[in-house]
């Protein structure tokens, strides 16, 4: 697969000379160059490069020469009736899954593969990462593993931008899609301005500022998230302090914090540079999309969306609006449930039976 990736746009500013414009003196030029250096994120440390983390997972080559690390589960793909590609959420990895029981996967004949999204874990960074390239990565992974002409896609949380991208850019390759607590972009045109503003304003001030910068000035998102001289709080999502109204979510976070799991997940996700994983995720998810999911035509496959009504990270009111606008989305709202849907007992089996039963 030697095709070149198209449509991707990085969020780094160009380091072109600044002091050459009319009326710009040497001091102004030097100041401009200093500002550019100040906002530029550090270079990544790709896995397998000198000084970079080791490569421990199987990897496949993408159309642009990058590599994606992956993890397989379920039945062997050679005997599978159904093949599923998972797109993990913010802070996640190739090891994240539906937590469906092996018995149900065996009964239904489901092969599953998760992968580190670009810049996460052991997958190479992509300076041109976008919603479109996220879909292309799933397509290239499926082709490299020989999953056939059509495959299913499942997304978790922020990783659902890849599923929306697949429905927009490669619908002919998708046999079915499922999204679990998909993160929304408050600037999608399909949202009523008043509703989007109300839900946006319910976030902590640091989260509002982080998303505002990611949307309007993605080129400085790394600088913004790392700076400490402005008297503004940081993103509670990045530091795992967001208020979680659901008791199960709150208890899960307490447990994973106490036993060090969240720290280990962060170290794994960001080992090539937090700018290539977390911050680029923010720039892609909350930046300016080339399409509005609520304006998508009906795809040639079933689409399911699960959402908890006590989600402290994704406003259920906005999710209801998305589902209401798209009559072809099969919407499953879970009462008394939060954001961490993979931890809901039996839900993984329910998702598989809904898709393939």
Short mmCIF file of N, CA, C and O in Angstrom, two decimals, residues 14-68:
data_model
loop_
_atom_site.label_atom_id
_atom_site.label_comp_id
_atom_site.label_asym_id
_atom_site.label_seq_id
_atom_site.Cartn_x
_atom_site.Cartn_y
_atom_site.Cartn_z
N UNK A 14 4.12 26.73 10.78
CA UNK A 14 5.33 26.69 9.97
C UNK A 14 6.43 27.49 10.65
O UNK A 14 6.18 28.51 11.29
N UNK A 15 7.67 27.04 10.47
CA UNK A 15 8.81 27.75 11.04
C UNK A 15 9.44 28.67 10.01
O UNK A 15 10.63 28.95 10.05
N UNK A 16 8.65 29.14 9.04
CA UNK A 16 9.17 30.03 8.02
C UNK A 16 9.67 31.32 8.64
O UNK A 16 9.16 31.75 9.68
N UNK A 17 10.68 31.99 8.03
CA UNK A 17 11.20 33.24 8.58
C UNK A 17 10.10 34.26 8.77
O UNK A 17 9.19 34.37 7.95
N UNK A 18 10.19 35.00 9.83
CA UNK A 18 9.14 35.96 10.17
C UNK A 18 9.55 37.39 9.87
O UNK A 18 8.74 38.22 9.53
N UNK A 19 10.83 37.69 9.97
CA UNK A 19 11.26 39.08 9.92
C UNK A 19 11.51 39.62 8.55
O UNK A 19 12.37 40.47 8.37
N UNK A 20 10.77 39.14 7.53
CA UNK A 20 11.03 39.60 6.17
C UNK A 20 9.93 40.48 5.63
O UNK A 20 9.99 40.93 4.50
N UNK A 21 8.89 40.71 6.42
CA UNK A 21 7.78 41.52 5.92
C UNK A 21 8.12 42.99 5.88
O UNK A 21 9.02 43.48 6.55
N UNK A 22 7.39 43.74 5.04
CA UNK A 22 7.64 45.17 4.90
C UNK A 22 7.45 45.87 6.24
O UNK A 22 6.46 45.66 6.92
N UNK A 23 8.40 46.70 6.64
CA UNK A 23 8.32 47.45 7.88
C UNK A 23 8.73 46.68 9.11
O UNK A 23 8.67 47.19 10.22
N UNK A 24 9.15 45.44 8.95
CA UNK A 24 9.54 44.62 10.10
C UNK A 24 11.04 44.75 10.31
O UNK A 24 11.83 44.31 9.48
N UNK A 25 11.45 45.31 11.42
CA UNK A 25 12.86 45.44 11.72
C UNK A 25 13.44 44.17 12.29
O UNK A 25 12.72 43.22 12.57
N UNK A 26 14.76 44.13 12.48
CA UNK A 26 15.42 42.94 13.00
C UNK A 26 14.87 42.51 14.36
O UNK A 26 14.71 41.32 14.61
N UNK A 27 14.56 43.47 15.23
CA UNK A 27 14.06 43.11 16.55
C UNK A 27 12.70 42.42 16.46
O UNK A 27 12.45 41.41 17.12
N UNK A 28 11.84 42.96 15.60
CA UNK A 28 10.52 42.36 15.43
C UNK A 28 10.64 40.96 14.84
O UNK A 28 9.92 40.03 15.22
N UNK A 29 11.55 40.81 13.89
CA UNK A 29 11.76 39.49 13.30
C UNK A 29 12.24 38.49 14.31
O UNK A 29 11.78 37.34 14.34
N UNK A 30 13.19 38.92 15.16
CA UNK A 30 13.70 38.01 16.19
C UNK A 30 12.59 37.65 17.18
O UNK A 30 12.51 36.49 17.64
N UNK A 31 11.75 38.62 17.51
CA UNK A 31 10.65 38.35 18.42
C UNK A 31 9.69 37.34 17.82
O UNK A 31 9.24 36.40 18.49
N UNK A 32 9.39 37.50 16.52
CA UNK A 32 8.50 36.56 15.85
C UNK A 32 9.07 35.15 15.83
O UNK A 32 8.35 34.18 16.07
N UNK A 33 10.38 35.05 15.55
CA UNK A 33 11.00 33.73 15.53
C UNK A 33 10.99 33.10 16.93
O UNK A 33 10.79 31.88 17.08
N UNK A 34 11.18 33.92 17.96
CA UNK A 34 11.13 33.41 19.33
C UNK A 34 9.74 32.89 19.66
O UNK A 34 9.58 31.83 20.27
N UNK A 35 8.71 33.63 19.22
CA UNK A 35 7.34 33.21 19.49
C UNK A 35 7.03 31.89 18.79
O UNK A 35 6.37 31.01 19.36
N UNK A 36 7.53 31.76 17.55
CA UNK A 36 7.30 30.50 16.85
C UNK A 36 7.96 29.33 17.57
O UNK A 36 7.38 28.26 17.71
N UNK A 37 9.17 29.55 18.04
CA UNK A 37 9.87 28.49 18.76
C UNK A 37 9.14 28.16 20.06
O UNK A 37 9.09 27.01 20.49
N UNK A 38 8.57 29.18 20.69
CA UNK A 38 7.90 28.98 21.98
C UNK A 38 6.65 28.12 21.83
O UNK A 38 6.33 27.32 22.71
N UNK A 39 5.92 28.26 20.72
CA UNK A 39 4.67 27.52 20.57
C UNK A 39 4.87 26.17 19.88
O UNK A 39 3.97 25.33 19.89
N UNK A 40 6.04 25.96 19.26
CA UNK A 40 6.28 24.68 18.60
C UNK A 40 6.41 23.56 19.64
O UNK A 40 7.18 23.68 20.58
N UNK A 41 5.69 22.47 19.48
CA UNK A 41 5.86 21.34 20.38
C UNK A 41 7.19 20.65 20.11
O UNK A 41 7.77 20.81 19.04
N UNK A 42 7.69 19.90 21.07
CA UNK A 42 8.94 19.18 20.84
C UNK A 42 8.77 18.10 19.79
O UNK A 42 7.66 17.65 19.50
N UNK A 43 9.89 17.66 19.21
CA UNK A 43 9.84 16.58 18.23
C UNK A 43 9.42 15.29 18.92
O UNK A 43 9.74 15.06 20.09
N UNK A 44 8.69 14.44 18.22
CA UNK A 44 8.28 13.16 18.82
C UNK A 44 9.47 12.22 18.96
O UNK A 44 10.53 12.43 18.38
N UNK A 45 9.28 11.18 19.75
CA UNK A 45 10.30 10.12 19.91
C UNK A 45 9.68 8.81 19.45
O UNK A 45 9.22 8.02 20.28
N UNK A 46 9.65 8.56 18.15
CA UNK A 46 8.96 7.36 17.63
C UNK A 46 9.54 6.06 18.16
O UNK A 46 10.74 5.95 18.44
N UNK A 47 8.68 5.08 18.30
CA UNK A 47 9.13 3.77 18.75
C UNK A 47 10.12 3.19 17.75
O UNK A 47 9.92 3.27 16.54
N UNK A 48 11.19 2.62 18.28
CA UNK A 48 12.20 2.02 17.43
C UNK A 48 13.26 2.98 16.93
O UNK A 48 14.24 2.55 16.32
N UNK A 49 13.07 4.29 17.18
CA UNK A 49 14.08 5.27 16.75
C UNK A 49 15.15 5.39 17.84
O UNK A 49 14.93 4.98 18.98
N UNK A 50 16.32 5.94 17.52
CA UNK A 50 17.35 6.13 18.55
C UNK A 50 16.81 6.95 19.73
O UNK A 50 16.30 8.05 19.55
N UNK A 51 16.88 6.38 20.91
CA UNK A 51 16.37 7.05 22.09
C UNK A 51 14.87 6.92 22.29
O UNK A 51 14.34 7.38 23.31
N UNK A 52 14.18 6.28 21.34
CA UNK A 52 12.74 6.13 21.45
C UNK A 52 12.35 4.85 22.17
O UNK A 52 13.19 3.98 22.42
N UNK A 53 11.08 4.68 22.48
CA UNK A 53 10.61 3.46 23.15
C UNK A 53 10.80 2.24 22.25
O UNK A 53 10.84 2.37 21.02
N UNK A 54 10.90 1.06 22.82
CA UNK A 54 11.06 -0.16 22.01
C UNK A 54 9.75 -0.55 21.34
O UNK A 54 8.66 -0.16 21.77
N UNK A 55 9.86 -1.32 20.28
CA UNK A 55 8.69 -1.90 19.62
C UNK A 55 8.45 -3.28 20.19
O UNK A 55 9.31 -4.16 20.09
N UNK A 56 7.31 -3.48 20.82
CA UNK A 56 7.00 -4.78 21.44
C UNK A 56 5.75 -5.43 20.85
O UNK A 56 5.51 -6.60 21.10
N UNK A 57 4.95 -4.67 20.11
CA UNK A 57 3.69 -5.17 19.57
C UNK A 57 3.81 -5.45 18.08
O UNK A 57 4.66 -4.86 17.40
N UNK A 58 2.97 -6.33 17.54
CA UNK A 58 2.93 -6.48 16.08
C UNK A 58 2.47 -5.19 15.43
O UNK A 58 1.61 -4.49 15.98
N UNK A 59 3.02 -4.87 14.28
CA UNK A 59 2.67 -3.63 13.59
C UNK A 59 2.49 -3.90 12.09
O UNK A 59 3.08 -4.83 11.55
N UNK A 60 1.69 -3.06 11.44
CA UNK A 60 1.51 -3.15 9.99
C UNK A 60 1.79 -1.77 9.39
O UNK A 60 1.69 -0.75 10.07
N UNK A 61 2.11 -1.77 8.10
CA UNK A 61 2.50 -0.55 7.40
C UNK A 61 1.28 0.10 6.75
O UNK A 61 0.46 -0.57 6.12
N UNK A 62 1.17 1.42 6.90
CA UNK A 62 0.09 2.20 6.31
C UNK A 62 0.47 2.65 4.90
O UNK A 62 1.60 2.53 4.46
N UNK A 63 -0.47 3.25 4.22
CA UNK A 63 -0.26 3.70 2.85
C UNK A 63 0.82 4.77 2.73
O UNK A 63 1.43 4.93 1.69
N UNK A 64 1.05 5.52 3.81
CA UNK A 64 2.05 6.59 3.77
C UNK A 64 3.37 6.18 4.43
O UNK A 64 4.25 7.02 4.64
N UNK A 65 3.52 4.90 4.75
CA UNK A 65 4.77 4.42 5.32
C UNK A 65 4.80 4.34 6.83
O UNK A 65 5.72 3.75 7.40
N UNK A 66 3.80 4.93 7.51
CA UNK A 66 3.73 4.81 8.97
C UNK A 66 3.36 3.38 9.36
O UNK A 66 2.92 2.59 8.54
N UNK A 67 3.53 3.09 10.64
CA UNK A 67 3.16 1.77 11.16
C UNK A 67 2.14 1.91 12.29
O UNK A 67 2.23 2.85 13.09
N UNK A 68 1.19 0.98 12.34
CA UNK A 68 0.22 0.91 13.42
C UNK A 68 0.44 -0.37 14.21
O UNK A 68 0.60 -1.45 13.63
#
